Short mmCIF file of C-alpha atoms and ligand atoms in Angstrom, two decimals:
data_model
loop_
_atom_site.label_atom_id
_atom_site.label_comp_id
_atom_site.label_asym_id
_atom_site.label_seq_id
_atom_site.Cartn_x
_atom_site.Cartn_y
_atom_site.Cartn_z
CA UNK K 1 -38.22 -9.60 22.96
CA UNK K 2 -35.28 -8.29 24.60
CA UNK K 3 -31.57 -10.37 24.42
CA UNK K 4 -30.28 -12.46 27.12
CA UNK K 5 -27.88 -10.14 29.07
CA UNK K 6 -25.28 -12.19 30.82
CA UNK K 7 -24.38 -9.30 33.06
CA UNK K 8 -27.96 -8.47 34.51
CA UNK K 9 -29.85 -11.13 37.49
CA UNK K 10 -29.25 -14.60 36.38
CA UNK K 11 -31.76 -16.52 38.91
CA UNK K 12 -30.40 -18.47 41.46
CA UNK K 13 -32.60 -21.76 41.29
CA UNK K 14 -33.72 -22.78 38.00
CA UNK K 15 -36.61 -25.95 37.63
CA UNK K 16 -37.66 -27.77 34.21
CA UNK K 17 -40.45 -29.54 33.94
CA UNK K 18 -39.06 -31.56 30.86
CA UNK K 19 -42.06 -32.36 28.89
CA UNK K 20 -42.47 -33.79 25.22
CA UNK K 21 -40.10 -36.41 24.77
CA UNK K 22 -42.78 -38.37 23.31
CA UNK K 23 -44.11 -35.88 21.15
CA UNK K 24 -40.29 -35.60 19.75
CA UNK K 25 -39.89 -39.40 18.96
CA UNK K 26 -43.10 -39.62 17.57
CA UNK K 27 -42.43 -36.78 15.05
CA UNK K 28 -39.07 -38.88 14.10
CA UNK K 29 -41.35 -41.94 13.84
CA UNK K 30 -39.56 -43.31 16.65
CA UNK K 31 -40.45 -44.94 20.04
CA UNK K 32 -40.72 -43.22 22.75
CA UNK K 33 -37.93 -44.49 24.99
CA UNK K 34 -35.40 -42.60 22.00
CA UNK K 35 -37.42 -39.35 23.09
CA UNK K 36 -36.64 -40.32 26.37
CA UNK K 37 -32.59 -41.07 25.70
CA UNK K 38 -32.55 -37.82 23.55
CA UNK K 39 -33.86 -36.13 27.02
CA UNK K 40 -31.20 -37.66 28.60
CA UNK K 41 -28.69 -35.66 26.35
CA UNK K 42 -31.02 -32.29 26.88
CA UNK K 43 -29.89 -33.00 30.69
CA UNK K 44 -26.47 -33.28 30.18
CA UNK K 45 -26.64 -29.98 27.69
CA UNK K 46 -28.79 -28.13 30.85
CA UNK K 47 -26.35 -28.95 32.93
CA UNK K 48 -23.42 -27.84 31.14
CA UNK K 49 -25.39 -24.25 30.07
CA UNK K 50 -26.36 -24.07 34.17
CA UNK K 51 -22.28 -24.35 35.16
CA UNK K 52 -21.61 -21.53 32.62
CA UNK K 53 -24.30 -19.30 33.44
CA UNK K 54 -23.70 -19.30 36.96
CA UNK K 55 -27.06 -20.82 38.45
CA UNK K 56 -26.59 -22.75 41.64
CA UNK K 57 -29.71 -24.83 41.61
CA UNK K 58 -31.44 -26.57 38.69
CA UNK K 59 -34.17 -28.85 39.94
CA UNK K 60 -35.50 -31.24 36.93
CA UNK K 61 -39.12 -33.17 36.80
CA UNK K 62 -37.48 -36.60 35.96
CA UNK K 63 -40.59 -39.07 36.64
CA UNK K 64 -43.94 -37.95 38.47
CA UNK K 65 -46.27 -40.13 41.53
CA UNK K 66 -48.63 -40.00 37.96
CA UNK K 67 -45.99 -41.39 35.39
CA UNK K 68 -46.09 -45.17 37.47
CA UNK K 69 -49.02 -45.40 35.79
CA UNK K 70 -47.40 -45.48 32.40
CA UNK K 71 -47.11 -48.98 30.44
CA UNK K 72 -44.57 -51.07 32.44
CA UNK K 73 -42.55 -51.04 29.59
CA UNK K 74 -42.29 -47.29 29.20
CA UNK K 75 -41.32 -47.11 33.33
CA UNK K 76 -38.96 -49.35 33.00
CA UNK K 77 -36.96 -47.83 30.08
CA UNK K 78 -37.02 -44.61 32.08
CA UNK K 79 -35.85 -46.23 35.34
CA UNK K 80 -32.72 -47.96 33.49
CA UNK K 81 -32.11 -44.83 31.32
CA UNK K 82 -31.62 -43.05 34.96
CA UNK K 83 -29.63 -45.60 36.04
CA UNK K 84 -27.26 -45.67 33.29
CA UNK K 85 -26.86 -42.00 33.27
CA UNK K 86 -26.24 -41.76 36.43
CA UNK K 87 -23.47 -44.48 36.09
CA UNK K 88 -22.12 -43.11 33.07
CA UNK K 89 -22.32 -39.74 34.09
CA UNK K 90 -21.26 -39.25 37.68
CA UNK K 91 -17.54 -38.98 36.98
CA UNK K 92 -18.46 -35.82 34.99
CA UNK K 93 -20.54 -34.59 37.70
CA UNK K 94 -17.75 -34.82 40.16
CA UNK K 95 -15.27 -33.02 37.38
CA UNK K 96 -17.44 -30.65 37.00
CA UNK K 97 -17.99 -29.42 40.85
CA UNK K 98 -21.88 -30.47 40.61
CA UNK K 99 -23.88 -31.89 43.69
CA UNK K 100 -26.67 -34.30 43.40
CA UNK K 101 -29.75 -34.65 45.10
CA UNK K 102 -32.90 -36.24 45.55
CA UNK K 103 -36.96 -35.32 46.23
CA UNK K 104 -39.35 -37.51 45.99
CA UNK K 105 -40.73 -40.91 47.05
CA UNK K 106 -37.57 -42.46 46.24
CA UNK K 107 -38.34 -46.12 48.45
CA UNK K 108 -40.71 -46.71 45.39
CA UNK K 109 -37.91 -46.88 42.63
CA UNK K 110 -36.36 -50.38 41.73
CA UNK K 111 -32.98 -51.15 43.77
CA UNK K 112 -30.89 -50.76 40.52
CA UNK K 113 -31.70 -47.14 40.54
CA UNK K 114 -31.43 -46.02 44.06
CA UNK K 115 -28.23 -47.61 44.27
CA UNK K 116 -27.02 -45.76 41.59
CA UNK K 117 -28.57 -42.87 43.13
CA UNK K 118 -27.00 -43.43 46.37
CA UNK K 119 -23.91 -43.81 44.85
CA UNK K 120 -24.14 -40.78 43.00
CA UNK K 121 -25.46 -38.80 45.74
CA UNK K 122 -22.66 -39.83 48.12
CA UNK K 123 -19.83 -39.09 45.86
CA UNK K 124 -21.14 -35.85 44.81
CA UNK K 125 -21.89 -34.63 48.35
CA UNK K 126 -18.93 -32.23 49.21
CA UNK K 127 -19.27 -30.62 45.98
CA UNK K 128 -20.26 -26.67 45.82
CA UNK K 129 -20.91 -25.83 42.26
CA UNK K 130 -24.41 -26.08 40.60
CA UNK K 131 -26.64 -28.74 42.79
CA UNK K 132 -28.61 -30.48 40.71
CA UNK K 133 -32.23 -31.64 42.03
CA UNK K 134 -33.79 -34.36 40.45
CA UNK K 135 -37.60 -35.00 41.13
CA UNK K 136 -38.08 -38.57 40.71
CA UNK K 137 -41.40 -40.36 41.86
CA UNK K 138 -42.45 -36.90 42.97
CA UNK K 139 -45.69 -35.43 43.44
CA UNK K 140 -46.32 -32.11 45.40
CA UNK K 141 -49.54 -33.28 47.12
CA UNK K 142 -47.55 -35.71 48.34
CA UNK K 143 -44.81 -34.00 49.01
CA UNK K 144 -47.22 -31.87 51.07
CA UNK K 145 -48.83 -34.77 53.11
CA UNK K 146 -45.38 -36.41 53.81
CA UNK K 147 -44.37 -32.57 55.45
CA UNK K 148 -48.14 -32.85 57.67
CA UNK K 149 -47.03 -36.31 58.65
CA UNK K 150 -43.97 -35.26 60.01
CA UNK K 151 -45.10 -32.27 61.98
CA UNK K 152 -47.89 -34.08 63.06
CA UNK K 153 -45.60 -36.88 64.61
CA UNK K 154 -43.62 -33.92 66.13
CA UNK K 155 -46.83 -32.43 67.93
CA UNK K 156 -47.55 -35.84 69.04
CA UNK K 157 -43.87 -36.48 70.41
CA UNK K 158 -44.48 -33.13 72.06
CA UNK K 159 -41.46 -31.90 70.15
CA UNK K 160 -43.37 -28.59 68.16
CA UNK K 161 -45.91 -26.62 69.87
CA UNK K 162 -49.59 -26.14 67.08
CA UNK K 163 -48.33 -22.55 67.75
CA UNK K 164 -44.93 -23.18 66.51
CA UNK K 165 -46.26 -23.56 62.71
CA UNK K 166 -45.39 -21.28 60.23
CA UNK K 167 -44.38 -20.91 56.38
CA UNK K 168 -41.01 -21.68 57.58
CA UNK K 169 -41.18 -24.28 59.42
CA UNK K 170 -43.52 -25.61 57.12
CA UNK K 171 -41.28 -25.30 54.19
CA UNK K 172 -38.31 -27.18 56.49
CA UNK K 173 -40.05 -30.02 56.32
CA UNK K 174 -40.97 -30.04 52.69
CA UNK K 175 -38.56 -32.47 50.68
CA UNK K 176 -36.78 -29.15 49.15
CA UNK K 177 -36.41 -27.89 53.06
CA UNK K 178 -32.76 -27.18 52.34
CA UNK K 179 -32.95 -25.57 49.21
CA UNK K 180 -34.12 -21.73 48.00
CA UNK K 181 -37.31 -21.19 45.84
CA UNK K 182 -36.80 -21.83 42.33
CA UNK K 183 -36.95 -18.48 40.35
CA UNK K 184 -37.85 -19.44 37.33
CA UNK K 185 -40.12 -22.32 36.29
CA UNK K 186 -39.46 -23.20 32.60
CA UNK K 187 -42.14 -26.19 31.16
CA UNK K 188 -41.43 -27.20 27.30
CA UNK K 189 -43.41 -28.27 25.06
CA UNK K 190 -46.44 -25.43 25.48
CA UNK K 191 -48.73 -27.00 28.14
CA UNK K 192 -49.78 -25.10 30.56
CA UNK K 193 -49.99 -26.84 33.65
CA UNK K 194 -48.56 -27.35 36.80
CA UNK K 195 -48.66 -31.33 36.65
CA UNK K 196 -48.50 -31.87 40.43
CA UNK K 197 -44.69 -29.57 40.63
CA UNK K 198 -43.44 -27.88 43.54
CA UNK K 199 -46.74 -26.22 44.26
CA UNK K 200 -45.70 -24.80 47.97
CA UNK K 201 -42.14 -23.35 46.33
CA UNK K 202 -42.83 -21.46 43.02
CA UNK K 203 -45.75 -19.33 45.37
CA UNK K 204 -43.63 -16.32 43.60
CA UNK K 205 -41.52 -18.05 40.82
CA UNK K 206 -42.00 -16.47 37.58
CA UNK K 207 -43.12 -18.91 35.00
CA UNK K 208 -41.75 -19.57 31.07
CA UNK K 209 -43.54 -21.85 28.85
CA UNK K 210 -41.84 -22.61 25.54
CA UNK K 211 -43.13 -24.49 22.76
CA UNK K 212 -39.80 -26.37 22.34
CA UNK K 213 -39.98 -30.14 23.04
CA UNK K 214 -37.42 -31.15 25.85
CA UNK K 215 -35.16 -33.03 23.30
CA UNK K 216 -34.51 -30.14 20.99
CA UNK K 217 -33.50 -27.78 24.37
CA UNK K 218 -30.35 -26.22 24.54
CA UNK K 219 -28.49 -23.33 26.04
CA UNK K 220 -30.27 -20.75 23.49
CA UNK K 221 -33.40 -21.86 24.84
CA UNK K 222 -32.15 -21.34 28.36
CA UNK K 223 -30.76 -18.19 27.68
CA UNK K 224 -34.38 -17.37 26.36
CA UNK K 225 -36.47 -18.22 29.14
CA UNK K 226 -33.77 -16.12 31.23
CA UNK K 227 -33.85 -13.36 28.97
CA UNK K 228 -37.66 -13.04 29.21
CA UNK K 229 -37.14 -13.90 33.26
CA UNK K 230 -34.55 -10.35 33.25
CA UNK K 231 -37.00 -8.35 30.87
CA UNK K 232 -39.64 -8.94 34.08
CA UNK K 233 -37.37 -8.42 36.91
CA UNK K 234 -36.27 -4.58 35.06
CA UNK K 235 -39.99 -3.84 34.94
CA UNK K 236 -39.92 -4.18 38.80
CA UNK K 237 -37.13 -2.57 39.60
CA UNK K 238 -37.97 0.26 37.40
CA UNK K 239 -41.56 0.15 39.76
C1 LIG A 301 -41.88 -35.74 29.99
O1 LIG A 301 -42.13 -36.04 28.30
C2 LIG A 301 -40.54 -36.76 30.42
C3 LIG A 301 -40.34 -37.77 31.18
C4 LIG A 301 -42.14 -37.93 32.00
C5 LIG A 301 -39.70 -37.93 31.42
C6 LIG A 301 -38.31 -36.90 31.65
C7 LIG A 301 -37.10 -37.79 31.98
C8 LIG A 301 -36.12 -37.73 31.12
C9 LIG A 301 -35.78 -36.27 30.51
C10 LIG A 301 -34.64 -38.76 30.54
C11 LIG A 301 -33.85 -38.60 31.98
C12 LIG A 301 -33.84 -38.05 32.98
C13 LIG A 301 -32.66 -37.72 33.83
C14 LIG A 301 -32.51 -37.22 34.97
C15 LIG A 301 -31.29 -38.37 33.51
P1 LIG A 301 -43.41 -37.48 27.96
O2 LIG A 301 -43.44 -38.37 27.65
O3 LIG A 301 -44.67 -36.95 28.97
O4 LIG A 301 -43.57 -36.48 26.31
P2 LIG A 301 -45.03 -36.17 25.81
O5 LIG A 301 -45.85 -35.40 26.58
O6 LIG A 301 -44.62 -35.60 24.09
O7 LIG A 301 -45.57 -37.58 25.69
#
């Protein structure tokens, strides 16, 4: 395996399916919520690593539309963890020039989490370093349905015609409208699934799966993923 080369192409946008918090907790004989808490430390480490490597967009799958089906206590622990994380870390987001954005049906989140999210998004809006996009109550099929509904509404209002629709116009109506597509998609903890994450946006992304559980994921793991990405790109360049 080739080593990470900081002078070679760095992906502009990295998206991560942060999986394995529950398994990590189980391995340690601890409750699942402690796996999520340790996962929040990995989020902080990932932000630092992305800043250092010059990555411009980091999209994290934090809570899927399907995750609402988990036991109430776990959902509530995750929502509290998110609100707590935002409250505690917003000053460091500001200090590190990180802009927070969110994708998903956030109207379904509890009020306290929404309030912290809105506050943090507003306070970091002018930052122009790394953009952190958190996917919350997010499902790619739901996103595609929402985009289609918005487009149908515009067509009904006479603002667009059927022949105006193309890939670009459609993509603009996704929650991710203003972000570039991910160059690299990472999934931790070894599952070979996309789990309803960014299905439209990852059409041309490189996919990297690691057995490392999310709470153990640190900069060297990110660098290993980027090294793999760089190797694939160098091959393309040679064609
Ligand atoms: C998947 O692991 C992880 C989640 C459903 C939650 C992700 C949340 C965090 C990393 C914490 C906070 C996030 C932010 C943005 C501060 P799993 O529970 O499905 O693990 P398992 O498959 O091993 O059971």
